[in-house]
Amino acid sequence: MKTKFFATFITALMFVGIANVNAQTAKIGYTNVDYILNNIPDAKDIESKLKTEKAQYDKLLQDKIAAFQAKYEDYQKNGATMSAVIKADREKELQSGQTAIQEFQQNSETALQQKQQQLLAPVLEKIDKTVKDVAKENGYTYVFNTDAGPGTTPILLVAPDADNISDLVFKKLGVTPPSKTAAQTTPAPAPKK
């Protein structure tokens, strides 16, 4: 029993020693991928394309709504004089028109999300590759993304500005880094509940 404990203890000490050696040689950096994404020209192109597509969907939706409203107003105006068969047919037509509008809204939102993902994928891959290249060129063992997503606590709460590689990533992408502000260089505080 003592032999097993002693062997386990020695093994644990070896792992702690290896971890300490690795921790002493590790160089850790950080960046904010969303910040980079929002400040490169590709993002403006994507935003423009999405706005154009959304405007097309909105126009078609407004046309559908206007046609529905015209049919509904006609139904309200002339419903009292319609025969039961015609009235039932118009009601069915109005119900299917309303369903078609709801389906179009859902489908257009889904299509916009898919388009956004399709447009963002190559840009995010380019940013990811650039971050990895910058890390390798500058000897960083680990690079963290300070943004954990909207409404979440940042991954890094405290970090030295010297380890922020965002400007290096911008330069490697051929983009002039935006001017510094407190929000860009320091991780944002967690939202208060």
JSON list of C-alpha atoms in Angstrom, two decimals:
[
{"chain": "A", "resi": 1, "resn": "MET", "atom": "CA", "xyz": [0.00, 0.00, 0.00]},
{"chain": "A", "resi": 2, "resn": "LYS", "atom": "CA", "xyz": [2.80, 2.40, 0.92]},
{"chain": "A", "resi": 3, "resn": "THR", "atom": "CA", "xyz": [4.61, 1.51, -2.31]},
{"chain": "A", "resi": 4, "resn": "LYS", "atom": "CA", "xyz": [1.56, 2.44, -4.45]},
{"chain": "A", "resi": 5, "resn": "PHE", "atom": "CA", "xyz": [1.14, 5.70, -2.56]},
{"chain": "A", "resi": 6, "resn": "PHE", "atom": "CA", "xyz": [4.84, 6.51, -2.93]},
{"chain": "A", "resi": 7, "resn": "ALA", "atom": "CA", "xyz": [4.81, 5.70, -6.68]},
{"chain": "A", "resi": 8, "resn": "THR", "atom": "CA", "xyz": [1.68, 7.85, -7.19]},
{"chain": "A", "resi": 9, "resn": "PHE", "atom": "CA", "xyz": [3.26, 10.69, -5.22]},
{"chain": "A", "resi": 10, "resn": "ILE", "atom": "CA", "xyz": [6.49, 10.55, -7.29]},
{"chain": "A", "resi": 11, "resn": "THR", "atom": "CA", "xyz": [4.47, 10.47, -10.55]},
{"chain": "A", "resi": 12, "resn": "ALA", "atom": "CA", "xyz": [2.42, 13.48, -9.43]},
{"chain": "A", "resi": 13, "resn": "LEU", "atom": "CA", "xyz": [5.61, 15.39, -8.58]},
{"chain": "A", "resi": 14, "resn": "MET", "atom": "CA", "xyz": [7.03, 14.61, -12.03]},
{"chain": "A", "resi": 15, "resn": "PHE", "atom": "CA", "xyz": [3.88, 15.96, -13.73]},
{"chain": "A", "resi": 16, "resn": "VAL", "atom": "CA", "xyz": [3.95, 19.09, -11.58]},
{"chain": "A", "resi": 17, "resn": "GLY", "atom": "CA", "xyz": [7.63, 19.59, -12.44]},
{"chain": "A", "resi": 18, "resn": "ILE", "atom": "CA", "xyz": [6.97, 19.15, -16.18]},
{"chain": "A", "resi": 19, "resn": "ALA", "atom": "CA", "xyz": [4.00, 21.52, -15.99]},
{"chain": "A", "resi": 20, "resn": "ASN", "atom": "CA", "xyz": [6.12, 24.12, -14.20]},
{"chain": "A", "resi": 21, "resn": "VAL", "atom": "CA", "xyz": [8.88, 23.90, -16.83]},
{"chain": "A", "resi": 22, "resn": "ASN", "atom": "CA", "xyz": [6.30, 24.27, -19.63]},
{"chain": "A", "resi": 23, "resn": "ALA", "atom": "CA", "xyz": [4.55, 27.15, -17.85]},
{"chain": "A", "resi": 24, "resn": "GLN", "atom": "CA", "xyz": [7.84, 29.00, -17.47]},
{"chain": "A", "resi": 25, "resn": "THR", "atom": "CA", "xyz": [8.58, 28.78, -21.21]},
{"chain": "A", "resi": 26, "resn": "ALA", "atom": "CA", "xyz": [5.05, 29.43, -22.44]},
{"chain": "A", "resi": 27, "resn": "LYS", "atom": "CA", "xyz": [4.34, 32.83, -23.97]},
{"chain": "A", "resi": 28, "resn": "ILE", "atom": "CA", "xyz": [0.68, 33.79, -23.75]},
{"chain": "A", "resi": 29, "resn": "GLY", "atom": "CA", "xyz": [-1.05, 36.40, -25.87]},
{"chain": "A", "resi": 30, "resn": "TYR", "atom": "CA", "xyz": [-4.60, 37.50, -26.52]},
{"chain": "A", "resi": 31, "resn": "THR", "atom": "CA", "xyz": [-6.76, 39.21, -29.09]},
{"chain": "A", "resi": 32, "resn": "ASN", "atom": "CA", "xyz": [-10.44, 39.84, -29.78]},
{"chain": "A", "resi": 33, "resn": "VAL", "atom": "CA", "xyz": [-11.60, 38.20, -33.00]},
{"chain": "A", "resi": 34, "resn": "ASP", "atom": "CA", "xyz": [-14.87, 40.18, -33.11]},
{"chain": "A", "resi": 35, "resn": "TYR", "atom": "CA", "xyz": [-12.94, 43.44, -32.73]},
{"chain": "A", "resi": 36, "resn": "ILE", "atom": "CA", "xyz": [-10.66, 42.47, -35.61]},
{"chain": "A", "resi": 37, "resn": "LEU", "atom": "CA", "xyz": [-13.59, 41.28, -37.73]},
{"chain": "A", "resi": 38, "resn": "ASN", "atom": "CA", "xyz": [-15.51, 44.52, -37.18]},
{"chain": "A", "resi": 39, "resn": "ASN", "atom": "CA", "xyz": [-12.52, 46.65, -38.15]},
{"chain": "A", "resi": 40, "resn": "ILE", "atom": "CA", "xyz": [-11.40, 45.10, -41.43]},
{"chain": "A", "resi": 41, "resn": "PRO", "atom": "CA", "xyz": [-12.71, 46.07, -44.88]},
{"chain": "A", "resi": 42, "resn": "ASP", "atom": "CA", "xyz": [-14.14, 42.58, -45.46]},
{"chain": "A", "resi": 43, "resn": "ALA", "atom": "CA", "xyz": [-16.69, 43.21, -42.70]},
{"chain": "A", "resi": 44, "resn": "LYS", "atom": "CA", "xyz": [-17.98, 46.33, -44.43]},
{"chain": "A", "resi": 45, "resn": "ASP", "atom": "CA", "xyz": [-18.39, 44.38, -47.69]},
{"chain": "A", "resi": 46, "resn": "ILE", "atom": "CA", "xyz": [-20.29, 41.63, -45.87]},
{"chain": "A", "resi": 47, "resn": "GLU", "atom": "CA", "xyz": [-22.51, 44.18, -44.13]},
{"chain": "A", "resi": 48, "resn": "SER", "atom": "CA", "xyz": [-23.26, 45.88, -47.44]},
{"chain": "A", "resi": 49, "resn": "LYS", "atom": "CA", "xyz": [-24.18, 42.59, -49.14]},
{"chain": "A", "resi": 50, "resn": "LEU", "atom": "CA", "xyz": [-26.41, 41.58, -46.25]},
{"chain": "A", "resi": 51, "resn": "LYS", "atom": "CA", "xyz": [-28.14, 44.97, -46.19]},
{"chain": "A", "resi": 52, "resn": "THR", "atom": "CA", "xyz": [-28.85, 44.71, -49.93]},
{"chain": "A", "resi": 53, "resn": "GLU", "atom": "CA", "xyz": [-30.29, 41.22, -49.59]},
{"chain": "A", "resi": 54, "resn": "LYS", "atom": "CA", "xyz": [-32.33, 42.21, -46.52]},
{"chain": "A", "resi": 55, "resn": "ALA", "atom": "CA", "xyz": [-33.73, 45.22, -48.41]},
{"chain": "A", "resi": 56, "resn": "GLN", "atom": "CA", "xyz": [-34.87, 42.89, -51.19]},
{"chain": "A", "resi": 57, "resn": "TYR", "atom": "CA", "xyz": [-36.59, 40.60, -48.69]},
{"chain": "A", "resi": 58, "resn": "ASP", "atom": "CA", "xyz": [-38.17, 43.56, -46.90]},
{"chain": "A", "resi": 59, "resn": "LYS", "atom": "CA", "xyz": [-39.52, 44.97, -50.17]},
{"chain": "A", "resi": 60, "resn": "LEU", "atom": "CA", "xyz": [-41.06, 41.64, -51.14]},
{"chain": "A", "resi": 61, "resn": "LEU", "atom": "CA", "xyz": [-42.51, 41.24, -47.64]},
{"chain": "A", "resi": 62, "resn": "GLN", "atom": "CA", "xyz": [-44.07, 44.71, -47.78]},
{"chain": "A", "resi": 63, "resn": "ASP", "atom": "CA", "xyz": [-45.58, 43.87, -51.18]},
{"chain": "A", "resi": 64, "resn": "LYS", "atom": "CA", "xyz": [-47.05, 40.66, -49.76]},
{"chain": "A", "resi": 65, "resn": "ILE", "atom": "CA", "xyz": [-48.45, 42.52, -46.74]},
{"chain": "A", "resi": 66, "resn": "ALA", "atom": "CA", "xyz": [-49.97, 45.25, -48.95]},
{"chain": "A", "resi": 67, "resn": "ALA", "atom": "CA", "xyz": [-51.64, 42.63, -51.18]},
{"chain": "A", "resi": 68, "resn": "PHE", "atom": "CA", "xyz": [-52.94, 40.82, -48.09]},
{"chain": "A", "resi": 69, "resn": "GLN", "atom": "CA", "xyz": [-54.29, 44.06, -46.60]},
{"chain": "A", "resi": 70, "resn": "ALA", "atom": "CA", "xyz": [-56.07, 44.94, -49.85]},
{"chain": "A", "resi": 71, "resn": "LYS", "atom": "CA", "xyz": [-57.76, 41.52, -49.90]},
{"chain": "A", "resi": 72, "resn": "TYR", "atom": "CA", "xyz": [-58.65, 41.83, -46.21]},
{"chain": "A", "resi": 73, "resn": "GLU", "atom": "CA", "xyz": [-60.14, 45.30, -46.68]},
{"chain": "A", "resi": 74, "resn": "ASP", "atom": "CA", "xyz": [-62.14, 44.05, -49.67]},
{"chain": "A", "resi": 75, "resn": "TYR", "atom": "CA", "xyz": [-63.37, 41.13, -47.57]},
{"chain": "A", "resi": 76, "resn": "GLN", "atom": "CA", "xyz": [-64.42, 43.46, -44.73]},
{"chain": "A", "resi": 77, "resn": "LYS", "atom": "CA", "xyz": [-66.10, 45.87, -47.13]},
{"chain": "A", "resi": 78, "resn": "ASN", "atom": "CA", "xyz": [-67.97, 43.28, -49.19]},
{"chain": "A", "resi": 79, "resn": "GLY", "atom": "CA", "xyz": [-68.22, 40.36, -46.75]},
{"chain": "A", "resi": 80, "resn": "ALA", "atom": "CA", "xyz": [-71.80, 41.06, -45.80]},
{"chain": "A", "resi": 81, "resn": "THR", "atom": "CA", "xyz": [-72.99, 40.81, -49.42]},
{"chain": "A", "resi": 82, "resn": "MET", "atom": "CA", "xyz": [-70.98, 37.67, -50.33]},
{"chain": "A", "resi": 83, "resn": "SER", "atom": "CA", "xyz": [-72.58, 34.28, -50.62]},
{"chain": "A", "resi": 84, "resn": "ALA", "atom": "CA", "xyz": [-71.50, 31.70, -48.05]},
{"chain": "A", "resi": 85, "resn": "VAL", "atom": "CA", "xyz": [-69.35, 29.83, -50.59]},
{"chain": "A", "resi": 86, "resn": "ILE", "atom": "CA", "xyz": [-67.52, 32.98, -51.76]},
{"chain": "A", "resi": 87, "resn": "LYS", "atom": "CA", "xyz": [-67.11, 34.19, -48.18]},
{"chain": "A", "resi": 88, "resn": "ALA", "atom": "CA", "xyz": [-65.62, 30.84, -47.09]},
{"chain": "A", "resi": 89, "resn": "ASP", "atom": "CA", "xyz": [-63.29, 30.88, -50.11]},
{"chain": "A", "resi": 90, "resn": "ARG", "atom": "CA", "xyz": [-62.06, 34.42, -49.30]},
{"chain": "A", "resi": 91, "resn": "GLU", "atom": "CA", "xyz": [-61.53, 33.48, -45.64]},
{"chain": "A", "resi": 92, "resn": "LYS", "atom": "CA", "xyz": [-59.50, 30.47, -46.71]},
{"chain": "A", "resi": 93, "resn": "GLU", "atom": "CA", "xyz": [-57.55, 32.67, -49.11]},
{"chain": "A", "resi": 94, "resn": "LEU", "atom": "CA", "xyz": [-56.85, 35.19, -46.33]},
{"chain": "A", "resi": 95, "resn": "GLN", "atom": "CA", "xyz": [-55.69, 32.46, -43.95]},
{"chain": "A", "resi": 96, "resn": "SER", "atom": "CA", "xyz": [-53.31, 30.99, -46.50]},
{"chain": "A", "resi": 97, "resn": "GLY", "atom": "CA", "xyz": [-52.07, 34.53, -47.33]},
{"chain": "A", "resi": 98, "resn": "GLN", "atom": "CA", "xyz": [-51.33, 35.17, -43.67]},
{"chain": "A", "resi": 99, "resn": "THR", "atom": "CA", "xyz": [-49.54, 31.82, -43.39]},
{"chain": "A", "resi": 100, "resn": "ALA", "atom": "CA", "xyz": [-47.53, 32.60, -46.53]},
{"chain": "A", "resi": 101, "resn": "ILE", "atom": "CA", "xyz": [-46.41, 35.95, -45.04]},
{"chain": "A", "resi": 102, "resn": "GLN", "atom": "CA", "xyz": [-45.28, 34.28, -41.80]},
{"chain": "A", "resi": 103, "resn": "GLU", "atom": "CA", "xyz": [-43.43, 31.55, -43.71]},
{"chain": "A", "resi": 104, "resn": "PHE", "atom": "CA", "xyz": [-41.75, 34.14, -45.92]},
{"chain": "A", "resi": 105, "resn": "GLN", "atom": "CA", "xyz": [-40.59, 36.10, -42.84]},
{"chain": "A", "resi": 106, "resn": "GLN", "atom": "CA", "xyz": [-39.12, 32.96, -41.27]},
{"chain": "A", "resi": 107, "resn": "ASN", "atom": "CA", "xyz": [-37.53, 31.77, -44.52]},
{"chain": "A", "resi": 108, "resn": "SER", "atom": "CA", "xyz": [-36.00, 35.17, -45.25]},
{"chain": "A", "resi": 109, "resn": "GLU", "atom": "CA", "xyz": [-34.52, 35.39, -41.74]},
{"chain": "A", "resi": 110, "resn": "THR", "atom": "CA", "xyz": [-33.07, 31.90, -42.11]},
{"chain": "A", "resi": 111, "resn": "ALA", "atom": "CA", "xyz": [-31.71, 32.75, -45.56]},
{"chain": "A", "resi": 112, "resn": "LEU", "atom": "CA", "xyz": [-30.05, 35.90, -44.21]},
{"chain": "A", "resi": 113, "resn": "GLN", "atom": "CA", "xyz": [-28.44, 33.98, -41.36]},
{"chain": "A", "resi": 114, "resn": "GLN", "atom": "CA", "xyz": [-27.15, 31.36, -43.79]},
{"chain": "A", "resi": 115, "resn": "LYS", "atom": "CA", "xyz": [-25.84, 34.06, -46.12]},
{"chain": "A", "resi": 116, "resn": "GLN", "atom": "CA", "xyz": [-24.09, 35.75, -43.20]},
{"chain": "A", "resi": 117, "resn": "GLN", "atom": "CA", "xyz": [-22.45, 32.48, -42.17]},
{"chain": "A", "resi": 118, "resn": "GLN", "atom": "CA", "xyz": [-21.47, 31.78, -45.79]},
{"chain": "A", "resi": 119, "resn": "LEU", "atom": "CA", "xyz": [-19.88, 35.23, -46.16]},
{"chain": "A", "resi": 120, "resn": "LEU", "atom": "CA", "xyz": [-18.21, 35.20, -42.73]},
{"chain": "A", "resi": 121, "resn": "ALA", "atom": "CA", "xyz": [-16.68, 31.72, -42.95]},
{"chain": "A", "resi": 122, "resn": "PRO", "atom": "CA", "xyz": [-13.77, 32.60, -45.28]},
{"chain": "A", "resi": 123, "resn": "VAL", "atom": "CA", "xyz": [-13.08, 35.86, -43.43]},
{"chain": "A", "resi": 124, "resn": "LEU", "atom": "CA", "xyz": [-13.01, 34.10, -40.05]},
{"chain": "A", "resi": 125, "resn": "GLU", "atom": "CA", "xyz": [-10.73, 31.43, -41.51]},
{"chain": "A", "resi": 126, "resn": "LYS", "atom": "CA", "xyz": [-8.40, 34.18, -42.76]},
{"chain": "A", "resi": 127, "resn": "ILE", "atom": "CA", "xyz": [-8.38, 35.83, -39.32]},
{"chain": "A", "resi": 128, "resn": "ASP", "atom": "CA", "xyz": [-7.77, 32.47, -37.63]},
{"chain": "A", "resi": 129, "resn": "LYS", "atom": "CA", "xyz": [-4.85, 31.69, -39.95]},
{"chain": "A", "resi": 130, "resn": "THR", "atom": "CA", "xyz": [-3.42, 35.16, -39.42]},
{"chain": "A", "resi": 131, "resn": "VAL", "atom": "CA", "xyz": [-3.67, 34.87, -35.63]},
{"chain": "A", "resi": 132, "resn": "LYS", "atom": "CA", "xyz": [-1.85, 31.53, -35.82]},
{"chain": "A", "resi": 133, "resn": "ASP", "atom": "CA", "xyz": [0.82, 33.00, -38.12]},
{"chain": "A", "resi": 134, "resn": "VAL", "atom": "CA", "xyz": [1.34, 36.00, -35.81]},
{"chain": "A", "resi": 135, "resn": "ALA", "atom": "CA", "xyz": [1.54, 33.69, -32.80]},
{"chain": "A", "resi": 136, "resn": "LYS", "atom": "CA", "xyz": [4.13, 31.49, -34.50]},
{"chain": "A", "resi": 137, "resn": "GLU", "atom": "CA", "xyz": [6.19, 34.44, -35.80]},
{"chain": "A", "resi": 138, "resn": "ASN", "atom": "CA", "xyz": [6.25, 36.09, -32.37]},
{"chain": "A", "resi": 139, "resn": "GLY", "atom": "CA", "xyz": [6.79, 32.99, -30.24]},
{"chain": "A", "resi": 140, "resn": "TYR", "atom": "CA", "xyz": [3.38, 32.83, -28.57]},
{"chain": "A", "resi": 141, "resn": "THR", "atom": "CA", "xyz": [2.54, 29.37, -27.23]},
{"chain": "A", "resi": 142, "resn": "TYR", "atom": "CA", "xyz": [-1.07, 30.25, -26.49]},
{"chain": "A", "resi": 143, "resn": "VAL", "atom": "CA", "xyz": [-3.38, 32.97, -27.79]},
{"chain": "A", "resi": 144, "resn": "PHE", "atom": "CA", "xyz": [-6.75, 33.56, -26.15]},
{"chain": "A", "resi": 145, "resn": "ASN", "atom": "CA", "xyz": [-9.80, 35.27, -27.61]},
{"chain": "A", "resi": 146, "resn": "THR", "atom": "CA", "xyz": [-10.98, 37.83, -25.02]},
{"chain": "A", "resi": 147, "resn": "ASP", "atom": "CA", "xyz": [-14.55, 37.73, -26.32]},
{"chain": "A", "resi": 148, "resn": "ALA", "atom": "CA", "xyz": [-16.70, 34.83, -25.21]},
{"chain": "A", "resi": 149, "resn": "GLY", "atom": "CA", "xyz": [-19.73, 36.12, -27.13]},
{"chain": "A", "resi": 150, "resn": "PRO", "atom": "CA", "xyz": [-22.51, 38.63, -26.59]},
{"chain": "A", "resi": 151, "resn": "GLY", "atom": "CA", "xyz": [-23.80, 38.85, -23.04]},
{"chain": "A", "resi": 152, "resn": "THR", "atom": "CA", "xyz": [-21.08, 36.64, -21.57]},
{"chain": "A", "resi": 153, "resn": "THR", "atom": "CA", "xyz": [-18.20, 37.27, -19.22]},
{"chain": "A", "resi": 154, "resn": "PRO", "atom": "CA", "xyz": [-14.91, 37.84, -21.07]},
{"chain": "A", "resi": 155, "resn": "ILE", "atom": "CA", "xyz": [-12.47, 34.95, -21.03]},
{"chain": "A", "resi": 156, "resn": "LEU", "atom": "CA", "xyz": [-9.57, 37.11, -19.85]},
{"chain": "A", "resi": 157, "resn": "LEU", "atom": "CA", "xyz": [-10.40, 39.44, -17.04]},
{"chain": "A", "resi": 158, "resn": "VAL", "atom": "CA", "xyz": [-6.90, 40.88, -16.58]},
{"chain": "A", "resi": 159, "resn": "ALA", "atom": "CA", "xyz": [-4.07, 40.84, -19.08]},
{"chain": "A", "resi": 160, "resn": "PRO", "atom": "CA", "xyz": [-1.09, 43.07, -19.84]},
{"chain": "A", "resi": 161, "resn": "ASP", "atom": "CA", "xyz": [-1.44, 45.30, -22.91]},
{"chain": "A", "resi": 162, "resn": "ALA", "atom": "CA", "xyz": [1.93, 44.06, -24.14]},
{"chain": "A", "resi": 163, "resn": "ASP", "atom": "CA", "xyz": [0.43, 40.62, -24.79]},
{"chain": "A", "resi": 164, "resn": "ASN", "atom": "CA", "xyz": [-2.43, 41.96, -26.94]},
{"chain": "A", "resi": 165, "resn": "ILE", "atom": "CA", "xyz": [-1.55, 40.81, -30.46]},
{"chain": "A", "resi": 166, "resn": "SER", "atom": "CA", "xyz": [-4.52, 42.51, -32.18]},
{"chain": "A", "resi": 167, "resn": "ASP", "atom": "CA", "xyz": [-2.37, 45.21, -33.80]},
{"chain": "A", "resi": 168, "resn": "LEU", "atom": "CA", "xyz": [0.04, 42.58, -35.10]},
{"chain": "A", "resi": 169, "resn": "VAL", "atom": "CA", "xyz": [-2.90, 40.69, -36.62]},
{"chain": "A", "resi": 170, "resn": "PHE", "atom": "CA", "xyz": [-4.19, 43.89, -38.26]},
{"chain": "A", "resi": 171, "resn": "LYS", "atom": "CA", "xyz": [-0.75, 44.60, -39.73]},
{"chain": "A", "resi": 172, "resn": "LYS", "atom": "CA", "xyz": [-0.41, 41.03, -41.00]},
{"chain": "A", "resi": 173, "resn": "LEU", "atom": "CA", "xyz": [-3.86, 41.40, -42.66]},
{"chain": "A", "resi": 174, "resn": "GLY", "atom": "CA", "xyz": [-2.65, 44.61, -44.30]},
{"chain": "A", "resi": 175, "resn": "VAL", "atom": "CA", "xyz": [-5.06, 46.79, -42.31]},
{"chain": "A", "resi": 176, "resn": "THR", "atom": "CA", "xyz": [-4.14, 49.87, -40.30]},
{"chain": "A", "resi": 177, "resn": "PRO", "atom": "CA", "xyz": [-5.09, 49.16, -36.69]},
{"chain": "A", "resi": 178, "resn": "PRO", "atom": "CA", "xyz": [-7.89, 51.39, -35.37]},
{"chain": "A", "resi": 179, "resn": "SER", "atom": "CA", "xyz": [-7.00, 53.99, -32.78]},
{"chain": "A", "resi": 180, "resn": "LYS", "atom": "CA", "xyz": [-6.83, 52.70, -29.24]},
{"chain": "A", "resi": 181, "resn": "THR", "atom": "CA", "xyz": [-9.65, 53.05, -26.75]},
{"chain": "A", "resi": 182, "resn": "ALA", "atom": "CA", "xyz": [-10.07, 51.53, -23.33]},
{"chain": "A", "resi": 183, "resn": "ALA", "atom": "CA", "xyz": [-12.70, 49.12, -24.61]},
{"chain": "A", "resi": 184, "resn": "GLN", "atom": "CA", "xyz": [-10.40, 47.76, -27.29]},
{"chain": "A", "resi": 185, "resn": "THR", "atom": "CA", "xyz": [-7.27, 47.19, -25.24]},
{"chain": "A", "resi": 186, "resn": "THR", "atom": "CA", "xyz": [-8.85, 45.95, -22.02]},
{"chain": "A", "resi": 187, "resn": "PRO", "atom": "CA", "xyz": [-11.41, 43.17, -21.80]},
{"chain": "A", "resi": 188, "resn": "ALA", "atom": "CA", "xyz": [-14.87, 44.55, -21.06]},
{"chain": "A", "resi": 189, "resn": "PRO", "atom": "CA", "xyz": [-16.28, 44.09, -17.56]},
{"chain": "A", "resi": 190, "resn": "ALA", "atom": "CA", "xyz": [-18.96, 41.49, -17.05]},
{"chain": "A", "resi": 191, "resn": "PRO", "atom": "CA", "xyz": [-22.52, 42.82, -17.36]},
{"chain": "A", "resi": 192, "resn": "LYS", "atom": "CA", "xyz": [-24.22, 43.50, -14.02]},
{"chain": "A", "resi": 193, "resn": "LYS", "atom": "CA", "xyz": [-27.27, 41.43, -13.19]}
]
